[in-house]
Structures are given as structure tokens and as C-alpha cells.
PDB file of C-alpha atoms and ligand atoms in Angstrom:
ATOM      1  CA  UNK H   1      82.440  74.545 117.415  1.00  0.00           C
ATOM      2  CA  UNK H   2      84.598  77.605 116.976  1.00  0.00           C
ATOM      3  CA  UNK H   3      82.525  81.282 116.113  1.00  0.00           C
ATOM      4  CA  UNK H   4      83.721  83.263 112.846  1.00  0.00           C
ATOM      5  CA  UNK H   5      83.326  86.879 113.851  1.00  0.00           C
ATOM      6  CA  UNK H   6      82.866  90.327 111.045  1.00  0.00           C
ATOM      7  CA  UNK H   7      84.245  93.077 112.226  1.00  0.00           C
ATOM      8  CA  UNK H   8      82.799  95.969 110.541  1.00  0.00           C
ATOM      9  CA  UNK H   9      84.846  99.035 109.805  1.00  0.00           C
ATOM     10  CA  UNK H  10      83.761 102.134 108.129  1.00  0.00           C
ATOM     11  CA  UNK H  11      80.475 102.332 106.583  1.00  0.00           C
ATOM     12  CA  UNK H  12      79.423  98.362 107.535  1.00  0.00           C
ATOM     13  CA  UNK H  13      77.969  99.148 110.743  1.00  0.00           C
ATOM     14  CA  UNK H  14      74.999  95.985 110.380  1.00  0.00           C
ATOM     15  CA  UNK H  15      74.853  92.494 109.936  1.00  0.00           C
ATOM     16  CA  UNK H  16      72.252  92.597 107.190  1.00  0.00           C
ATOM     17  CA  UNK H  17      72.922  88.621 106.712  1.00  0.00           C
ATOM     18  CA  UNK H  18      72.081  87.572 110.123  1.00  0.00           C
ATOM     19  CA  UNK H  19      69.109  86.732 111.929  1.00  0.00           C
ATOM     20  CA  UNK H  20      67.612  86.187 115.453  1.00  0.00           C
ATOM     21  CA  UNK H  21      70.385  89.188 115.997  1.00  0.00           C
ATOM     22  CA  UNK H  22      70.792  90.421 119.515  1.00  0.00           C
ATOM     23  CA  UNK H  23      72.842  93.237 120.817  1.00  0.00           C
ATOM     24  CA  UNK H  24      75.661  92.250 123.866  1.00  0.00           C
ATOM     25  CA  UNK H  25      78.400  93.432 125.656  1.00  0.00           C
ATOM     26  CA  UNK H  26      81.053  91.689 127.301  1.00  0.00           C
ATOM     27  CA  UNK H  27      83.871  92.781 130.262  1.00  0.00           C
ATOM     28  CA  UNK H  28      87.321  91.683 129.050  1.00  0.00           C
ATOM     29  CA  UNK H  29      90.317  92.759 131.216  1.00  0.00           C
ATOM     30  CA  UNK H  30      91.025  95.918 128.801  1.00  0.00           C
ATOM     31  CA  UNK H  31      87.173  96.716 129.157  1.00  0.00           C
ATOM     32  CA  UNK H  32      84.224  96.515 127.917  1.00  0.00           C
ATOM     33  CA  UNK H  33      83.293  95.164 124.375  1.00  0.00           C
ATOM     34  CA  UNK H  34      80.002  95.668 122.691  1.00  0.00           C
ATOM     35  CA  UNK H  35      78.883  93.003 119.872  1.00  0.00           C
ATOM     36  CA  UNK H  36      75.844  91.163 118.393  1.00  0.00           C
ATOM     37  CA  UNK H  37      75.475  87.756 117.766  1.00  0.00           C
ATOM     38  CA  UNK H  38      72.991  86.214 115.608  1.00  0.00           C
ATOM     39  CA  UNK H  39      72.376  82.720 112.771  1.00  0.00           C
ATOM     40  CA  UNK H  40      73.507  82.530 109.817  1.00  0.00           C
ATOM     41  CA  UNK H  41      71.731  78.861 109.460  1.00  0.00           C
ATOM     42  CA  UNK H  42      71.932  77.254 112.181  1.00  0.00           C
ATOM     43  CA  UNK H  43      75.325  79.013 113.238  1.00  0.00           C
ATOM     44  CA  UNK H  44      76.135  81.521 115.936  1.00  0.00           C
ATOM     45  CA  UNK H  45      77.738  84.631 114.021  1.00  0.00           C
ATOM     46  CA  UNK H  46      79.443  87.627 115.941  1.00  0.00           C
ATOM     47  CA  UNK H  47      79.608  90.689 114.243  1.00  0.00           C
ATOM     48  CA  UNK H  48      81.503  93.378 116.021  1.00  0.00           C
ATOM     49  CA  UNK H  49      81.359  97.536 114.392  1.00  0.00           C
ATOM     50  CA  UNK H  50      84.528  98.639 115.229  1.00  0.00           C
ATOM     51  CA  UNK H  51      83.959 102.462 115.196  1.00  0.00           C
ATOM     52  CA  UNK H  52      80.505 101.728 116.733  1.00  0.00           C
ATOM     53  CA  UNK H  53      77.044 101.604 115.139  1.00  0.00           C
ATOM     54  CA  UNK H  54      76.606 105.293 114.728  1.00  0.00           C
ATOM     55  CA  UNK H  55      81.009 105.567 113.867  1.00  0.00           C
ATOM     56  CA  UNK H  56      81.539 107.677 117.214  1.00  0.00           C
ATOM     57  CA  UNK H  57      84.760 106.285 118.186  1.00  0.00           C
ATOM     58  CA  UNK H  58      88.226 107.382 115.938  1.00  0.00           C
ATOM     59  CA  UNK H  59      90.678 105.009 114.755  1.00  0.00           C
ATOM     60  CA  UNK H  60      92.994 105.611 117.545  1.00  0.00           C
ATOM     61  CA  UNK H  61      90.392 105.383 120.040  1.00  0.00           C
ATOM     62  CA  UNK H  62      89.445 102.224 119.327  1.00  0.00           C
ATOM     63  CA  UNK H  63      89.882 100.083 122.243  1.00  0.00           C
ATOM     64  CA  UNK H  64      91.135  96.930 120.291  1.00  0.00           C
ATOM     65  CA  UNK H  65      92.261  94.780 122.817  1.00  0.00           C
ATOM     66  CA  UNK H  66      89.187  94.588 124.561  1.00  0.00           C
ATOM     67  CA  UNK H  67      87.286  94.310 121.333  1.00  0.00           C
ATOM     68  CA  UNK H  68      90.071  91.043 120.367  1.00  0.00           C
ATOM     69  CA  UNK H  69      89.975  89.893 124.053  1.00  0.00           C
ATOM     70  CA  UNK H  70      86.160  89.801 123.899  1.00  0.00           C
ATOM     71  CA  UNK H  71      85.940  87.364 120.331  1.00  0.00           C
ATOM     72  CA  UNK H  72      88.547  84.795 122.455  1.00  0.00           C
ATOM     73  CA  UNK H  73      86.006  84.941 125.100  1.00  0.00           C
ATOM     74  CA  UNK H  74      83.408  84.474 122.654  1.00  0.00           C
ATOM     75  CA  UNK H  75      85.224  81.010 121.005  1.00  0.00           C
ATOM     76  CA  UNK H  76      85.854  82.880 118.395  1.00  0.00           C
ATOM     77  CA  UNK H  77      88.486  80.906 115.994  1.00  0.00           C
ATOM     78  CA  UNK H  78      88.529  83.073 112.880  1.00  0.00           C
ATOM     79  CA  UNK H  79      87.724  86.953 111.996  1.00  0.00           C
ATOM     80  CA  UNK H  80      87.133  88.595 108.992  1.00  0.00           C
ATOM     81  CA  UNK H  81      87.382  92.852 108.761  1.00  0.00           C
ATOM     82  CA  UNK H  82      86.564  95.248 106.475  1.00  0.00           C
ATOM     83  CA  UNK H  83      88.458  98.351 106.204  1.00  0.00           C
ATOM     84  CA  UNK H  84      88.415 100.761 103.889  1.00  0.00           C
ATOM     85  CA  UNK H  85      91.775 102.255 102.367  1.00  0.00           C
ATOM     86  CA  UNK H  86      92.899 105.081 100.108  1.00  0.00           C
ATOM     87  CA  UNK H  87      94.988 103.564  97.202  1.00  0.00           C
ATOM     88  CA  UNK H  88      98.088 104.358  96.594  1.00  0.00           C
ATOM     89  CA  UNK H  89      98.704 101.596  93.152  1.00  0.00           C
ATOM     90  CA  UNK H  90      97.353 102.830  90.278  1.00  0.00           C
ATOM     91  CA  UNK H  91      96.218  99.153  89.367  1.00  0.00           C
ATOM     92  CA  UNK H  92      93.904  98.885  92.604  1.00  0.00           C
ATOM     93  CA  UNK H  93      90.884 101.585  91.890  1.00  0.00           C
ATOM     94  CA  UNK H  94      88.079 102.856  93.917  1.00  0.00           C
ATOM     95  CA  UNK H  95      85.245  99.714  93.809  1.00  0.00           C
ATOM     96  CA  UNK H  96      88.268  97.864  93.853  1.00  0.00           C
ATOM     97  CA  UNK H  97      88.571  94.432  96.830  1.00  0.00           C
ATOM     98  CA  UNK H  98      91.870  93.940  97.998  1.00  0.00           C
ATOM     99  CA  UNK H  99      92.893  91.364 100.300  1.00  0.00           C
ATOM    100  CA  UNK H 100      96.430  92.743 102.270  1.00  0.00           C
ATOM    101  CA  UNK H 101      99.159  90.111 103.063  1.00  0.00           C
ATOM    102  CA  UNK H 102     101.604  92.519 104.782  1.00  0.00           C
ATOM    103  CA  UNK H 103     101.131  95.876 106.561  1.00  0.00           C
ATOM    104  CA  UNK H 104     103.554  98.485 107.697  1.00  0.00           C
ATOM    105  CA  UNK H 105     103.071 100.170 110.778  1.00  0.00           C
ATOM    106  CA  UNK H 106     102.929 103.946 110.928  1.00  0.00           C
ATOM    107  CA  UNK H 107     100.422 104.158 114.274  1.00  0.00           C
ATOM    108  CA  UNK H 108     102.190 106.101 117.238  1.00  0.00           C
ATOM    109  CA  UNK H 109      99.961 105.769 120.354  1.00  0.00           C
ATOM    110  CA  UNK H 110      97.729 102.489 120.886  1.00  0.00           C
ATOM    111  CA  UNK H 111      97.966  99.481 123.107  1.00  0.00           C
ATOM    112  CA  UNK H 112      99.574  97.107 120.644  1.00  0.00           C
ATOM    113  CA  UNK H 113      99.991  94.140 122.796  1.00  0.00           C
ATOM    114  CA  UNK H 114      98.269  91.735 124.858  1.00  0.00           C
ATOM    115  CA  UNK H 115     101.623  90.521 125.951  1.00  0.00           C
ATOM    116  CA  UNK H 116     102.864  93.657 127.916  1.00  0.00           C
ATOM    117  CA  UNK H 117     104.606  92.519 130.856  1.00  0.00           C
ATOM    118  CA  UNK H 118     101.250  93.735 132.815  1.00  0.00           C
ATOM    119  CA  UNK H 119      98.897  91.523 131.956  1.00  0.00           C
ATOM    120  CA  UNK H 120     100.691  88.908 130.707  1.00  0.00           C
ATOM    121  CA  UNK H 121     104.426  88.570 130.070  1.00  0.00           C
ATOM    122  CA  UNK H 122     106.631  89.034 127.451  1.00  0.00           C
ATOM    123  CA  UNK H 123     106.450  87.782 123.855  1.00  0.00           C
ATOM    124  CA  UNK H 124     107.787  88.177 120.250  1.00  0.00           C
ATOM    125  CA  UNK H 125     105.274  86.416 117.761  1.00  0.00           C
ATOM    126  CA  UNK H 126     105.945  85.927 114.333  1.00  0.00           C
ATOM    127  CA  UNK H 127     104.306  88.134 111.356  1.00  0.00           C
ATOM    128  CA  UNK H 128     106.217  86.647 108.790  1.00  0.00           C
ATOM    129  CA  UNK H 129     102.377  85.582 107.546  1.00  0.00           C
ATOM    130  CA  UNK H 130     100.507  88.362 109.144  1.00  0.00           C
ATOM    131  CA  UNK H 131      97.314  87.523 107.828  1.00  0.00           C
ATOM    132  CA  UNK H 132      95.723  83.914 107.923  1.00  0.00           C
ATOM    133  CA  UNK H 133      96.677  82.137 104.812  1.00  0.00           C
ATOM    134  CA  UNK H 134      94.069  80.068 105.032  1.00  0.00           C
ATOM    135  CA  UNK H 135      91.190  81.972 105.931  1.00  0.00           C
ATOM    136  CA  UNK H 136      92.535  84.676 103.031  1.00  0.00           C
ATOM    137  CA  UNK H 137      92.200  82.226 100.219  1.00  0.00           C
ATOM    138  CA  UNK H 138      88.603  81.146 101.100  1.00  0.00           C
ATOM    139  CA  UNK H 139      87.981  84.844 101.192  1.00  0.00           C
ATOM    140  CA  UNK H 140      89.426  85.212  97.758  1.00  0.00           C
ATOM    141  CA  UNK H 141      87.759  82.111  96.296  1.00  0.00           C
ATOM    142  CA  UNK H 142      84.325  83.677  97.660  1.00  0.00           C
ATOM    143  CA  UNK H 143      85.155  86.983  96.321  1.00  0.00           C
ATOM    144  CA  UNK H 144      85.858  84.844  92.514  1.00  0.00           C
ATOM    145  CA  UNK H 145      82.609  82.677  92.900  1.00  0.00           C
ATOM    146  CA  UNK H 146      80.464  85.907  93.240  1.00  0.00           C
ATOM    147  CA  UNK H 147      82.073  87.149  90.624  1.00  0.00           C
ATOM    148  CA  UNK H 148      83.823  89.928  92.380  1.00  0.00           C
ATOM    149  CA  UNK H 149      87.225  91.570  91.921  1.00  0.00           C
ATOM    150  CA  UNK H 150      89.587  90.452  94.439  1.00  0.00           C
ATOM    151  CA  UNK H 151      93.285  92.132  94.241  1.00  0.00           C
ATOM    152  CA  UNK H 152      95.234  88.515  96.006  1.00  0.00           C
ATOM    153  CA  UNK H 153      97.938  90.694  97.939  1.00  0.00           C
ATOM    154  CA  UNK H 154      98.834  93.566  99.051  1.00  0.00           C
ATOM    155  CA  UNK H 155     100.938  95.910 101.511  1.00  0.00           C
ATOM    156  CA  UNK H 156      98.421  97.968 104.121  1.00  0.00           C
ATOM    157  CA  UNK H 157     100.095 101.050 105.464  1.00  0.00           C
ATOM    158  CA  UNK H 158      98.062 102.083 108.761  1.00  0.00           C
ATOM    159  CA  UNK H 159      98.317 105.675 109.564  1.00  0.00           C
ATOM    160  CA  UNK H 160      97.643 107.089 113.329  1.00  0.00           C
ATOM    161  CA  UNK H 161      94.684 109.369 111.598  1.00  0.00           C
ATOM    162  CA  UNK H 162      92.288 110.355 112.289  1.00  0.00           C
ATOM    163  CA  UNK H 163      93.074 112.962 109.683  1.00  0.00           C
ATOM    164  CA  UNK H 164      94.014 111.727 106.251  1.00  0.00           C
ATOM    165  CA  UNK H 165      97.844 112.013 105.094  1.00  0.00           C
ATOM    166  CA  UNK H 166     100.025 114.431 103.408  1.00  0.00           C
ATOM    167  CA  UNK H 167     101.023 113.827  99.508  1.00  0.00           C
ATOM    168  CA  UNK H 168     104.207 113.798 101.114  1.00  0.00           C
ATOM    169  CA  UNK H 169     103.691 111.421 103.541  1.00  0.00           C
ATOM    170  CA  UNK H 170     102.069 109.042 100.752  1.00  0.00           C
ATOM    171  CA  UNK H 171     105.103 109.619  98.415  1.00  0.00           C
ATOM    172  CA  UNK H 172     107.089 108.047 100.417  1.00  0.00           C
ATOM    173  CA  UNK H 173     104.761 105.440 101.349  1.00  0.00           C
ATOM    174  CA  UNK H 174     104.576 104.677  97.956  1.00  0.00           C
ATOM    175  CA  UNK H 175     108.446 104.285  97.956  1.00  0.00           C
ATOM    176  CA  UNK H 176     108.423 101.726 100.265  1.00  0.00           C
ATOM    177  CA  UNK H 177     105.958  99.349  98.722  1.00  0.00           C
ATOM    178  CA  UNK H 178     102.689 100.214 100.672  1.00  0.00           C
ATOM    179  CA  UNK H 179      99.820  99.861  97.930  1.00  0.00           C
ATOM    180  CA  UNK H 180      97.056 101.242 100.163  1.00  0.00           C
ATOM    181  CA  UNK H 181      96.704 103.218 103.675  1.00  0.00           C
ATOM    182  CA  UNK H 182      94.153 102.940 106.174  1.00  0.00           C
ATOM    183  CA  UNK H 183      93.629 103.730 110.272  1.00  0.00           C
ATOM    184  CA  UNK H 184      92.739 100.620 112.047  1.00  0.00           C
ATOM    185  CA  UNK H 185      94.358  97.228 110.530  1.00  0.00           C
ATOM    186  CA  UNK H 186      96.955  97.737 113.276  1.00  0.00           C
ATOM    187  CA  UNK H 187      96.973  96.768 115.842  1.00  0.00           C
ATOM    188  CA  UNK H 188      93.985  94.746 115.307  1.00  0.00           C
ATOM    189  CA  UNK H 189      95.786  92.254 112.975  1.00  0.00           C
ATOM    190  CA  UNK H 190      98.622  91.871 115.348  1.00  0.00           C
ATOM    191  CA  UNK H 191      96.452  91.101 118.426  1.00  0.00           C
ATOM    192  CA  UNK H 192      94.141  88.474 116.687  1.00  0.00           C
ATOM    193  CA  UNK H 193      97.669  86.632 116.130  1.00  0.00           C
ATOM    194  CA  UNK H 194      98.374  86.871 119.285  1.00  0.00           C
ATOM    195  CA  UNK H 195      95.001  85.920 120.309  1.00  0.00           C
ATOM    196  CA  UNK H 196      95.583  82.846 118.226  1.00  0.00           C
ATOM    197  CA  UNK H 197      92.467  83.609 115.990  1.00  0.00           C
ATOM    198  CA  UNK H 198      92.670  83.456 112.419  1.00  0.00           C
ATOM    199  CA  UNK H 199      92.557  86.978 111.311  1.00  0.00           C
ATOM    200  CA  UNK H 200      91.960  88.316 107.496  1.00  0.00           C
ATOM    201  CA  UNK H 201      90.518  91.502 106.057  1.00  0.00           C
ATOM    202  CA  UNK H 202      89.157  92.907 103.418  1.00  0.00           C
ATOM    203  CA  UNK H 203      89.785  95.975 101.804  1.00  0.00           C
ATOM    204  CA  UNK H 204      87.664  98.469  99.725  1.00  0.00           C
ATOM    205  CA  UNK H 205      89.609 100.860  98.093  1.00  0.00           C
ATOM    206  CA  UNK H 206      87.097 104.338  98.499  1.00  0.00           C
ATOM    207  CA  UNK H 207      89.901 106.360  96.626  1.00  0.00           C
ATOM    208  CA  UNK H 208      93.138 107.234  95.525  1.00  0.00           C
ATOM    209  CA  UNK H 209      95.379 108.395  98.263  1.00  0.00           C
ATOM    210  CA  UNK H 210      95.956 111.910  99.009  1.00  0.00           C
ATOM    211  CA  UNK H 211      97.812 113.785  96.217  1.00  0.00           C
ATOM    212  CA  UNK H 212      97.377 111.232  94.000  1.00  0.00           C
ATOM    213  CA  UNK H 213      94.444 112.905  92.299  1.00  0.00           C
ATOM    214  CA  UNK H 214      93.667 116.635  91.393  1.00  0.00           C
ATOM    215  CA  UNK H 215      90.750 116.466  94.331  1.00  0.00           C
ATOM    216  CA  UNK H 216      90.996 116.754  98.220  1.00  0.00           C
ATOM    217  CA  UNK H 217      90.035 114.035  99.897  1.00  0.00           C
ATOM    218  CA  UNK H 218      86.695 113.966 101.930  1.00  0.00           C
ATOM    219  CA  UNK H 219      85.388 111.597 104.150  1.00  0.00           C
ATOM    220  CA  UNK H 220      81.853 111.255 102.457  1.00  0.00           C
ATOM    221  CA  UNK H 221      83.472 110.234  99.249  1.00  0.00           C
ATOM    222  CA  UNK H 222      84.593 107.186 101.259  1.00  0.00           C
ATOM    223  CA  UNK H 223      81.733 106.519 102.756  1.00  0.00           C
ATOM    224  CA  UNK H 224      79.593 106.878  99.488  1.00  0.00           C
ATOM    225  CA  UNK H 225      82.282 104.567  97.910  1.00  0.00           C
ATOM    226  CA  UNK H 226      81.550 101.976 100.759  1.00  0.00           C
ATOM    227  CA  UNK H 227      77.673 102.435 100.056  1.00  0.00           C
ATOM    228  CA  UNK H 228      78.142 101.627  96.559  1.00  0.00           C
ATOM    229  CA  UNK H 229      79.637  98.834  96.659  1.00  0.00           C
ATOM    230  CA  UNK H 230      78.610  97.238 100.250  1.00  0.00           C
ATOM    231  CA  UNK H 231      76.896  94.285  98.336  1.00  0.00           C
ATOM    232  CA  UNK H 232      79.882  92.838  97.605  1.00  0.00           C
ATOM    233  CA  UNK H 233      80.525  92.408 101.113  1.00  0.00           C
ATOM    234  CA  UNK H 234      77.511  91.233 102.427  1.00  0.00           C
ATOM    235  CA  UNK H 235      77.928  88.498  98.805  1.00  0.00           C
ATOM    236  CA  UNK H 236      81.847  87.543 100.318  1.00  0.00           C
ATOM    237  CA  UNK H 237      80.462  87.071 103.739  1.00  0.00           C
ATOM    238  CA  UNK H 238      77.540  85.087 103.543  1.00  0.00           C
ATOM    239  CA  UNK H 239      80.037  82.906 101.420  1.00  0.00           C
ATOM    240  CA  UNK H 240      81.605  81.896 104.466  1.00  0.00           C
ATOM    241  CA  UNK H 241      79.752  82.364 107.071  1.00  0.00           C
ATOM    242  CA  UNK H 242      77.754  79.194 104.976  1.00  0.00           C
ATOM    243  CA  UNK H 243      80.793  77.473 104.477  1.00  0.00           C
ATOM    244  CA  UNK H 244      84.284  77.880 106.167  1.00  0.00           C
ATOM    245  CA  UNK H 245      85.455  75.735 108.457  1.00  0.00           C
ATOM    246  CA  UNK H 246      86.204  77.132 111.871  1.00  0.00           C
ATOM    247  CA  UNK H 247      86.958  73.952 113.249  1.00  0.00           C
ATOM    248  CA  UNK H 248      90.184  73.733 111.207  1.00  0.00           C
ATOM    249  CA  UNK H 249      93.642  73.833 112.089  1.00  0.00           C
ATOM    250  CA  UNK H 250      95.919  76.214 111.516  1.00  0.00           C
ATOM    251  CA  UNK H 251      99.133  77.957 112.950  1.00  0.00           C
ATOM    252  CA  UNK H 252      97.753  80.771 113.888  1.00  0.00           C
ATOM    253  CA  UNK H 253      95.873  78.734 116.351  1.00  0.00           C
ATOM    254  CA  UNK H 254      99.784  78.171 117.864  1.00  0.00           C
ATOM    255  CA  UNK H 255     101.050  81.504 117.271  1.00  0.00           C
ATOM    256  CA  UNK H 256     102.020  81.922 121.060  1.00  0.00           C
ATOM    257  CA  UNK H 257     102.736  77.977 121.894  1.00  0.00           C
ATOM    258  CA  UNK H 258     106.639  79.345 122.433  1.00  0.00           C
ATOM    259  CA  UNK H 259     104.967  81.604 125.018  1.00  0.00           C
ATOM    260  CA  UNK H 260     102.444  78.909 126.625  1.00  0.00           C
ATOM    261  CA  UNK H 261      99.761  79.878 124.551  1.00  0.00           C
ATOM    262  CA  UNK H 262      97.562  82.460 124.732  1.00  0.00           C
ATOM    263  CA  UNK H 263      94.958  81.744 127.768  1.00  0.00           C
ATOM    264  CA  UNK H 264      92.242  83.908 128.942  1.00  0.00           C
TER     265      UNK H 264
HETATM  266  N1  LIG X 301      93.757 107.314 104.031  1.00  0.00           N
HETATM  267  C1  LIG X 301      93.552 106.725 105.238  1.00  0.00           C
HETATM  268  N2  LIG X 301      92.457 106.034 105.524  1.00  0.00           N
HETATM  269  C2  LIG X 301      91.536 105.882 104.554  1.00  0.00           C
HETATM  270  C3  LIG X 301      91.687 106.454 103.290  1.00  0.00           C
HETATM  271  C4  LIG X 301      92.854 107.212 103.006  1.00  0.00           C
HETATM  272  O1  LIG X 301      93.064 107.742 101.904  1.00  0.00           O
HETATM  273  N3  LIG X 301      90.579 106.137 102.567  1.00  0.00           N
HETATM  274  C5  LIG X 301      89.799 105.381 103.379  1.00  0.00           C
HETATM  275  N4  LIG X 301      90.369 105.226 104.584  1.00  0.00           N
END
């Protein structure tokens, strides 16, 4: 049976739900990947914390292709994130769960690709769906059974950090259609596809985006924001982790068959 996997971004550094949890690491070509695993039932859960428990490692640190090699290793099928964004739509509010269907790319210096002539060869796979479909309903329709407020849709703008952005810079943002910025959705999105994995995440919104309020932005307003409201999570998660069906099929399960697949 396929593994769904958590990745935890800022401020969900535990996997509360799980028990029987054990702490691993794994060497993947790229390097090494640290993870637990633990039930949820009587299922095998990984749950991966992106920045590290103790959030020592920066957004454009991260080392994400060992981190997405190591879940393939791991059978993992389908992976949920959390991130948390600033907002830059004044309908989406701090509290606020929004689950992205497009992102724009603003990152300047990260290994992007699993596909890089190096390690493997060349390949140009599709993002006209960047996110699962599939997996980001059932994420939606736990959100709505728990009663929680989940924005279907929106554009994710991922900034090279780690410092926040300029009003400026979000102006113009805002011109283009992103609705809210964040650090590490690329290129972790774009190598789960490539990965074949199913791939969704959800977003808090901790804020409104620089300028877009008469305060500066600080980073323990985000993480407060994340405290908050962390339940909601945990609710959305155990959700699926109870129910969804890694076994099923999906294209993003072919996403590299023009390519031969992606093999470890
Ligand atoms: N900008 C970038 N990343 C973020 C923000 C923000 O305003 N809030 C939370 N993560």
C-alpha cells in the first residue's frame, strides 16, 4: 500500500496525531533526509518538518530534493504540506485555510529539478494542474466536514526569502494575480510532480502581506498565528490520514511516463 506523508512547514514541527512515532533518516542521492514515521490506525504515516524540528534550516536552504527523493523511497504516493503565507486578497484573512491551485515562481537559487541532465536526463513536465486535483478536493471536503474555512483556489507566489518582501514587490505581485506569498512551495511542488507523488498543500494565511497593513511584519506574529489556529490542521489531517485512498490512480502518478517514468 502506498504511504501519505505531512510535511510540516512553519510552526507544525510534530505529528501530534501519530503514534508508535520513531525518528529516521534516510540517504537519497541529493543527501540525507530526516523523517518520522508512525500509525495512524493501523497505517504507516511519514511526517517530514521541513525547516527541521527546532526551524534551523531557511527556506532556501532547504534541501528539497533529498527531502522528495527520500518520500519515493519511502512508497510514498501522496503528500500533504502546510505552509504558511502572507495574504495579499483582502477576502483571504489571517485564520484563514487556503488551498493554492497555481503558484508563480519568484525563487532565484535552489535545485529545482530532479531531471538535470546529472542525475537523470532531461525533462519538461506539465504544471498545467500543479497541485493534485484529487488529493486537493479530499483536503477541502475534510476541511468542510470539520467545519473549517477552506478558500478552494488560489495563486501562491514563492519568494527566495528568507526576509519578507517589499510593499513594492507585493504591489506588483498583486498585479499579477498572486493572492498569497510564501518561501518554500517551490520547488517542493514541482519535484513531488516529478516524483510522480500526489502533492497538495495547505495554506494558513498568518497575515496580510507586507504594506498591506499599517504594521511591519514580524516573524512571531506568524508563528503565533500558526499556534492559534494549528487545530485545524491536526482536524484536516487526521481526516485523511483515516480515510484517503493512496492506492488510487491518478496522473500525477504518470507525470514523467513521456520521460520513462520517474525511477529511483
Ligand atoms: N511573506 C512570505 N512568507 C510568509 C509570509 C509573508 O508575508 N507570511 C508567512 N510566510
Amino acid at each position: 500500500m502506498g504511504k501519505l506523508a505531512f510535511i510540516g512547514g512553519t510552526g507544525v514541527y510534530d505529528p501530534h496525531i501519530l503514534t508508535d512515532i520513531r525518528s529516521e533518516r534516510i540517504t537519497t542521492p541529493y543527501g540525507e533526509a530526516a523523517y518520522e514515521i508512525g500509525h495512524y490506525g493501523s497505517r504507516d504515516i511519514i511526517f517530514l518538518a521541513r525547516h527541521g524540528v527546532h526551524h534551523t534550516i531557511p527556506p532556501h536552504k532547504i534541501n528539497y530534493r533529498a527531502n522528495i527523493y527520500a518520500l519515493k523511497m519511502l512508497d510514498v504516493t501522496a503528500a500533504v504540506s502546510t505552509t504558511a503565507v502572507g495574504s495579499l486578497n483582502p477576502d483571504f484573512r489571517p485564520g484563514d485555510l487556503v488551498l493554492i491551485d497555481q503558484f508563480i515562481d519568484m525563487t532565484k537559487s535552489r535545485e529545482g529539478t530532479f531531471f538535470d541532465g546529472v542525475h537523470r536526463g532531461v525533462a519538461h513536465i506539465d504544471m498545467t494542474d500543479p497541485y493534485c486535483p484529487s488529493l486537493r478536493s479530499a483536503v477541502v471536503e475534510a476541511g468542510r466536514k470539520q467545519g473549517i474555512t477552506v478558500h478552494d483556489g488560489g495563486t501562491y507566489i514563492c519568494t527566495e526569502g528568507p526576509r519578507f518582501e517589499t510593499p513594492a514587490e507585493i504591489r506588483a505581485f498583486r498585479s499579477w494575480g498572486a493572492d498569497v506569498v510564501g518561501m518554500t512551495n517551490v520547488p517542493e511542488a514541482q519535484l513531488a510532480r516529478e516524483a510522480e507523488i500526489c502533492y497538495s498543500t495547505i495554506s494558513m494565511v498568518t497575515n496580510f502581506a507586507a504594506g498591506m497593513s499599517s504594521e511591519p511584519l514580524t516573524h512571531s506574529e506568524v508563528l503565533e498565528c500558526m499556534n492559534r489556529n494549528i487545530s485545524h490542521f491536526q482536524q484536516i489531517i487526521s481526516v485523511l490520514a483515516s480515510s484517503y485512498d493512496t492506492d488510487r490512480d491518478c496522473s500525477c502518478r504518470h507525470a514523467a511516463s513521456e520521460f520513462g517514468g520517474f525511477r529511483l
